[in-house]
Short mmCIF file of C-alpha atoms and ligand atoms in Angstrom, two decimals:
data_model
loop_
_atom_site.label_atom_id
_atom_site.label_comp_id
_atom_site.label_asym_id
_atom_site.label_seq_id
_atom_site.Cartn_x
_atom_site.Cartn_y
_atom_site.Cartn_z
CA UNK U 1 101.73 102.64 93.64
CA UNK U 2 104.90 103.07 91.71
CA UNK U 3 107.65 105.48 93.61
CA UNK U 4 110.72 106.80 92.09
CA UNK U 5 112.87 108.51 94.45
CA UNK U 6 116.36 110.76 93.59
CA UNK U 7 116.93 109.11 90.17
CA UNK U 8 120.03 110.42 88.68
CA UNK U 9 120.84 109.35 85.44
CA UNK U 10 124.43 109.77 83.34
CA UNK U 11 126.05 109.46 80.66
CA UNK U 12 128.96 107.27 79.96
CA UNK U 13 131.22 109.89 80.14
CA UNK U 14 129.76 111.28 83.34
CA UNK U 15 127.61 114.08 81.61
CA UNK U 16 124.16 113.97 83.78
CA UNK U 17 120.87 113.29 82.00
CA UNK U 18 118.32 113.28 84.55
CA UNK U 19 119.46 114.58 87.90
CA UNK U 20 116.60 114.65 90.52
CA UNK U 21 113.22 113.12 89.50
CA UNK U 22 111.30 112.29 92.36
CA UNK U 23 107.70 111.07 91.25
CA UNK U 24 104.60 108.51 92.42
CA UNK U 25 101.59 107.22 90.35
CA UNK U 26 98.68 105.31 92.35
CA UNK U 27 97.11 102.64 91.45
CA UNK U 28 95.21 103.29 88.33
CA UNK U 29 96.83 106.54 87.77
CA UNK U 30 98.51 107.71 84.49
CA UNK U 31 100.98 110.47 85.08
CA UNK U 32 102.33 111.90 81.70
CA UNK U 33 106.24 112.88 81.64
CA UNK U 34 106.89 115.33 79.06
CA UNK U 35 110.07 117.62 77.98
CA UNK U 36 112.22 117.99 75.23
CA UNK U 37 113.63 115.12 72.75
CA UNK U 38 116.55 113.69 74.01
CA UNK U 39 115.62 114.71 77.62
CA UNK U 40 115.79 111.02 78.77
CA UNK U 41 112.48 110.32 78.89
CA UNK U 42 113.11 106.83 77.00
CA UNK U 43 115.76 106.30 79.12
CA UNK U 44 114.08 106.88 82.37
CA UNK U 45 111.49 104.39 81.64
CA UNK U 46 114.37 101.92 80.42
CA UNK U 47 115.52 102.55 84.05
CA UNK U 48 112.43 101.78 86.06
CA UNK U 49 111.85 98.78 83.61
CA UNK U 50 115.56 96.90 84.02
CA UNK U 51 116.93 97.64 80.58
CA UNK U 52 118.71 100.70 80.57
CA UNK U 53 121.50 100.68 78.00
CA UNK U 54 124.98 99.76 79.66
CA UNK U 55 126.16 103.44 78.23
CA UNK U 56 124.58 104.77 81.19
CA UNK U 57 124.45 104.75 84.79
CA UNK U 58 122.20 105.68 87.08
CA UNK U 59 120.94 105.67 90.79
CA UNK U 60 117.86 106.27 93.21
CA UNK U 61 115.38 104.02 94.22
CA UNK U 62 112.35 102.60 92.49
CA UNK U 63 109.60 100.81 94.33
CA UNK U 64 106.15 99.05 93.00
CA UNK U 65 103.73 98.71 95.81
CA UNK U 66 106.21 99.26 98.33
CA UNK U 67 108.93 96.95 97.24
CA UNK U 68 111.92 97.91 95.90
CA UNK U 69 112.38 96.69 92.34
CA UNK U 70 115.58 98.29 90.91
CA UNK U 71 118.01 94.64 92.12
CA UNK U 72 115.14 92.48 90.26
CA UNK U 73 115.69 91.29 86.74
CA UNK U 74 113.47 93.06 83.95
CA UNK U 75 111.45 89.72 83.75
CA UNK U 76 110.51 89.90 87.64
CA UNK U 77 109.55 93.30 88.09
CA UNK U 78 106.33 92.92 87.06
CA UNK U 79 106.29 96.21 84.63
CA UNK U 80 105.19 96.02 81.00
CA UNK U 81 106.12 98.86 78.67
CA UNK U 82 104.45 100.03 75.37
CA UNK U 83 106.48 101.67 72.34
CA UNK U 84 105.24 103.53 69.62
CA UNK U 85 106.08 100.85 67.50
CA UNK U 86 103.60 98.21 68.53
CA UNK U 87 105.80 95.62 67.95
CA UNK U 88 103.62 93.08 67.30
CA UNK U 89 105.35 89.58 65.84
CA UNK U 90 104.28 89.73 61.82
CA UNK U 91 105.39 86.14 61.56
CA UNK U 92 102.72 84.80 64.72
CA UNK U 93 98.92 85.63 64.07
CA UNK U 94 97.05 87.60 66.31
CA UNK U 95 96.21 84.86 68.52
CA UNK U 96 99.62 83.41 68.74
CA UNK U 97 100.56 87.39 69.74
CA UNK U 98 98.19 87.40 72.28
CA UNK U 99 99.44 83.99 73.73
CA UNK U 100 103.31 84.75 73.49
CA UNK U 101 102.45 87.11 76.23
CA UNK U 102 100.01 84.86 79.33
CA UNK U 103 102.23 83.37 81.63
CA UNK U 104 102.49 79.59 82.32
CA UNK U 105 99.78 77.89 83.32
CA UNK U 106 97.82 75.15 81.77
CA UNK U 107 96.76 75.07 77.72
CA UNK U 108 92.73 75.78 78.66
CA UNK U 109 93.33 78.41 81.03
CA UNK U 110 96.04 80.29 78.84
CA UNK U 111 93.72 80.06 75.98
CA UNK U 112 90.65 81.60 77.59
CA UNK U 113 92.89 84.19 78.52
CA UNK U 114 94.07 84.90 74.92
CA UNK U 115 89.98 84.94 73.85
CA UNK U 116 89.20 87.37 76.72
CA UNK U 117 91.99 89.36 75.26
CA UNK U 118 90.50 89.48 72.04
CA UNK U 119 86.95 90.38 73.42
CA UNK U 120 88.30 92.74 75.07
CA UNK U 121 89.96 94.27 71.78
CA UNK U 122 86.78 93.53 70.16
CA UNK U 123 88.50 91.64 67.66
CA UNK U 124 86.78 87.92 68.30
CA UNK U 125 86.76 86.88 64.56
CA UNK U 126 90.18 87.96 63.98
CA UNK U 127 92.61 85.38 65.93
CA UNK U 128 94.04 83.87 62.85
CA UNK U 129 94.57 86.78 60.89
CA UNK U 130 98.58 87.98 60.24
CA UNK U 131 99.00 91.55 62.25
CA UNK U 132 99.84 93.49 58.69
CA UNK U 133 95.90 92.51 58.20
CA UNK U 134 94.58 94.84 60.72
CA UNK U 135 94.35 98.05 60.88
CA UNK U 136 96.31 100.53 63.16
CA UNK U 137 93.58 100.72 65.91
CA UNK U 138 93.55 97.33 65.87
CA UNK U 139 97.33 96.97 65.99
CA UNK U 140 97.08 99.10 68.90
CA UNK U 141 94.70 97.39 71.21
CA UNK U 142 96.20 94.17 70.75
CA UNK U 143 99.64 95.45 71.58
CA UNK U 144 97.84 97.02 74.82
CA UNK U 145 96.24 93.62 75.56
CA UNK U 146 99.32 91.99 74.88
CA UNK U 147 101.26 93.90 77.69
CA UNK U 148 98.32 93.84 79.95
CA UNK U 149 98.20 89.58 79.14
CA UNK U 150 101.24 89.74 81.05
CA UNK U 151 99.33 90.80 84.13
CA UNK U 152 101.81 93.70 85.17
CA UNK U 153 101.63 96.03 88.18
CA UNK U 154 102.64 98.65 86.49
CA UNK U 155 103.01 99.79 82.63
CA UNK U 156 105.16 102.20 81.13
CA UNK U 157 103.71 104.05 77.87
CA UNK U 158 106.42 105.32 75.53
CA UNK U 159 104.65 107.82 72.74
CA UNK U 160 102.04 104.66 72.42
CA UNK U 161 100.06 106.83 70.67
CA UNK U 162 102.36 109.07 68.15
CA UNK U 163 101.71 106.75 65.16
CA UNK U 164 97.94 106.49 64.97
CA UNK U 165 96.06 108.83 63.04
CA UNK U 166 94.45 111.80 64.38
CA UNK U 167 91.02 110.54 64.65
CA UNK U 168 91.92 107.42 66.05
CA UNK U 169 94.06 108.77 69.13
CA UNK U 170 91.38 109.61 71.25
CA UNK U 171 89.77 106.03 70.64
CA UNK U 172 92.91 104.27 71.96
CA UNK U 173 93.64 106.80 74.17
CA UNK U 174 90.24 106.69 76.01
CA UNK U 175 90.69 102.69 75.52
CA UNK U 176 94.15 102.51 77.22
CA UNK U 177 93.50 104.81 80.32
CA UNK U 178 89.86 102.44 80.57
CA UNK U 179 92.19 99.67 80.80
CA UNK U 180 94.75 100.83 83.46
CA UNK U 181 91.73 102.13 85.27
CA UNK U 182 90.22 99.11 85.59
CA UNK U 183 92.98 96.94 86.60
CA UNK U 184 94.17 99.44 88.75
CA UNK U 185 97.80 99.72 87.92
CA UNK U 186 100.21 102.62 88.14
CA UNK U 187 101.32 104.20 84.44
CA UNK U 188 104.00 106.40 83.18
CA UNK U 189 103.43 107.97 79.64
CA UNK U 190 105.60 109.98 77.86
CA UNK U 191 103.99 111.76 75.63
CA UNK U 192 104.79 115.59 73.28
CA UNK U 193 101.27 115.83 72.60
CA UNK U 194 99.17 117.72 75.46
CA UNK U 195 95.94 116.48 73.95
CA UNK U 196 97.52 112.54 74.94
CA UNK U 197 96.82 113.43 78.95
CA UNK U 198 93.94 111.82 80.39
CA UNK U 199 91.25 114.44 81.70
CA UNK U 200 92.53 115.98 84.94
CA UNK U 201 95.33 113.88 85.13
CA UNK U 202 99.02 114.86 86.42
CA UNK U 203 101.70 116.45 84.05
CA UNK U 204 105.47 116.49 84.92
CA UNK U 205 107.99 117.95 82.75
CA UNK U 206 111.53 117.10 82.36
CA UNK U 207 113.67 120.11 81.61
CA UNK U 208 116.65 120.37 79.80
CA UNK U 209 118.59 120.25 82.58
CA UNK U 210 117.37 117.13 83.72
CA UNK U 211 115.16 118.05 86.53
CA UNK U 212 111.92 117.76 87.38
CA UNK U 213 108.80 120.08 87.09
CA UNK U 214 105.19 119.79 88.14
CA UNK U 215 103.36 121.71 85.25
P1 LIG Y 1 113.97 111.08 75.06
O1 LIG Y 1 113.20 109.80 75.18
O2 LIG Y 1 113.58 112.08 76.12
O3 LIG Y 1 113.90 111.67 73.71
P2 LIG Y 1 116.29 109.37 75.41
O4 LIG Y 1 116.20 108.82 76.77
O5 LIG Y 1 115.90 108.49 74.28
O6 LIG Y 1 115.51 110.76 75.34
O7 LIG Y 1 117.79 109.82 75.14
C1 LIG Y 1 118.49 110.67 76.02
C2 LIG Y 1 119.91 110.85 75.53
O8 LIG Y 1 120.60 109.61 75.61
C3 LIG Y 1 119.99 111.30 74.08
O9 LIG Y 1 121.07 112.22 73.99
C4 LIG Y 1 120.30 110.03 73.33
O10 LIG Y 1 121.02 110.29 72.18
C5 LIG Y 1 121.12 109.25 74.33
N1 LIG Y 1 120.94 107.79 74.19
C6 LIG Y 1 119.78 107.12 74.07
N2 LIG Y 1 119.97 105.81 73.98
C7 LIG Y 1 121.31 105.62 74.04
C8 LIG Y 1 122.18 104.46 73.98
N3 LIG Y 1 121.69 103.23 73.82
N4 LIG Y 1 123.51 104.65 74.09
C9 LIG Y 1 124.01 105.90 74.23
N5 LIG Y 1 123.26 107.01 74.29
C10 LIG Y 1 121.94 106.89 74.18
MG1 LIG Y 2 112.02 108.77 73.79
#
């Protein structure tokens, strides 16, 4: 379960950006954030994940399974966060991608975890191939492996899917909420496009004034 209680972000100069969001997601829950550009959505997620630009500050309290997170460094908070930009490395093939991202342990072990990976992107034959060399959909599910690789608690979806064409979104879609699902994590997405929210699943909007609504 990931909590946020009273978070109250500013701006440098004092102006409030998010005043009051109080919000939970259970385990293997995706609750979508929408509201307007420049709401703060980005920067709400920067929050929860440890990297929110030094222009702002902000306050409240975040906890991940019932620990509080917000005095842990980004690296130890056990959150991985997806852009709409999937950010993969072009200089590293697939494979080396996949790797950057399991954690320390010995070569064999790290290595079946990089080939499970790529099963699970259904992408076996394609672990030496440059990124540029696949296509979108299968830029996408790597980048979702890759965070996943990580073995997060939680992941944070910023507009993951805003880039892919229309026919593809529901395929990554369906595969990313299968994914969270099954490893039973807590997820954020911030989406503008209703069609992005899993079936049945909860919608909160941030207004323009920063607070909260349950839509
Ligand atoms: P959203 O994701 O909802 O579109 P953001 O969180 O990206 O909104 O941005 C909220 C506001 O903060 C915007 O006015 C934006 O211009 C400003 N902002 C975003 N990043 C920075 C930054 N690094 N430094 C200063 N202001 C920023
Ligand atoms: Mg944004």
């Amino acid at each position: 379960m990931l909590s946020l209680q009273d978070i109250a972000i500013s701006m440098a100069d004092g102006t409030p950006l998010i005043t009051a969001v109080s919000l939970e997601a259970a385990a293997g829950e995706t609750v979508t954030l929408m509201g307007p550009s420049g709401s703060g959505k980005s920067s709400l997620l920067s929050f929860i994940g440890g990297d929110l630009t030094s222009a702002m500050t902000a306050t409240g309290r975040v906890t991940l399974n019932g620990k509080d997170i917000l005095h842990l460094p980004p690296e130890r908070r056990r959150i991985a966060r997806l852009f709409q930009d999937d950010l993969l490395f072009p200089h590293m093939t697939v494979a080396e991608n996949l790797l950057f991202a399991v954690p320390m342990a010995p070569q064999a072990e790290r290595h079946a975890k990089m080939q499970q990976a790529l099963a699970d992107a259904g992408l076996e034959g394609f672990a030496n191939r440059p990124p540029h060399t696949l296509s979108g959909g299968q830029r996408a599910r790597v980048a979702l492996l890759r965070a996943l690789l990580a073995e997060p608690q939680a992941l944070l979806l910023d507009e993951p899917f805003s880039k892919l064409d229309r026919d593809l979104r529901a395929t990554i879609r369906a595969f990313t909420f299968d994914h969270i699902r099954a490893r039973a994590i807590p997820a954020l997405l911030v989406t503008h496009d209703r069609e992005d929210v899993p079936a049945g699943g909860r919608v909160l909007e941030i207004t323009a004034r920063g607070e909260i609504r349950h839509v």
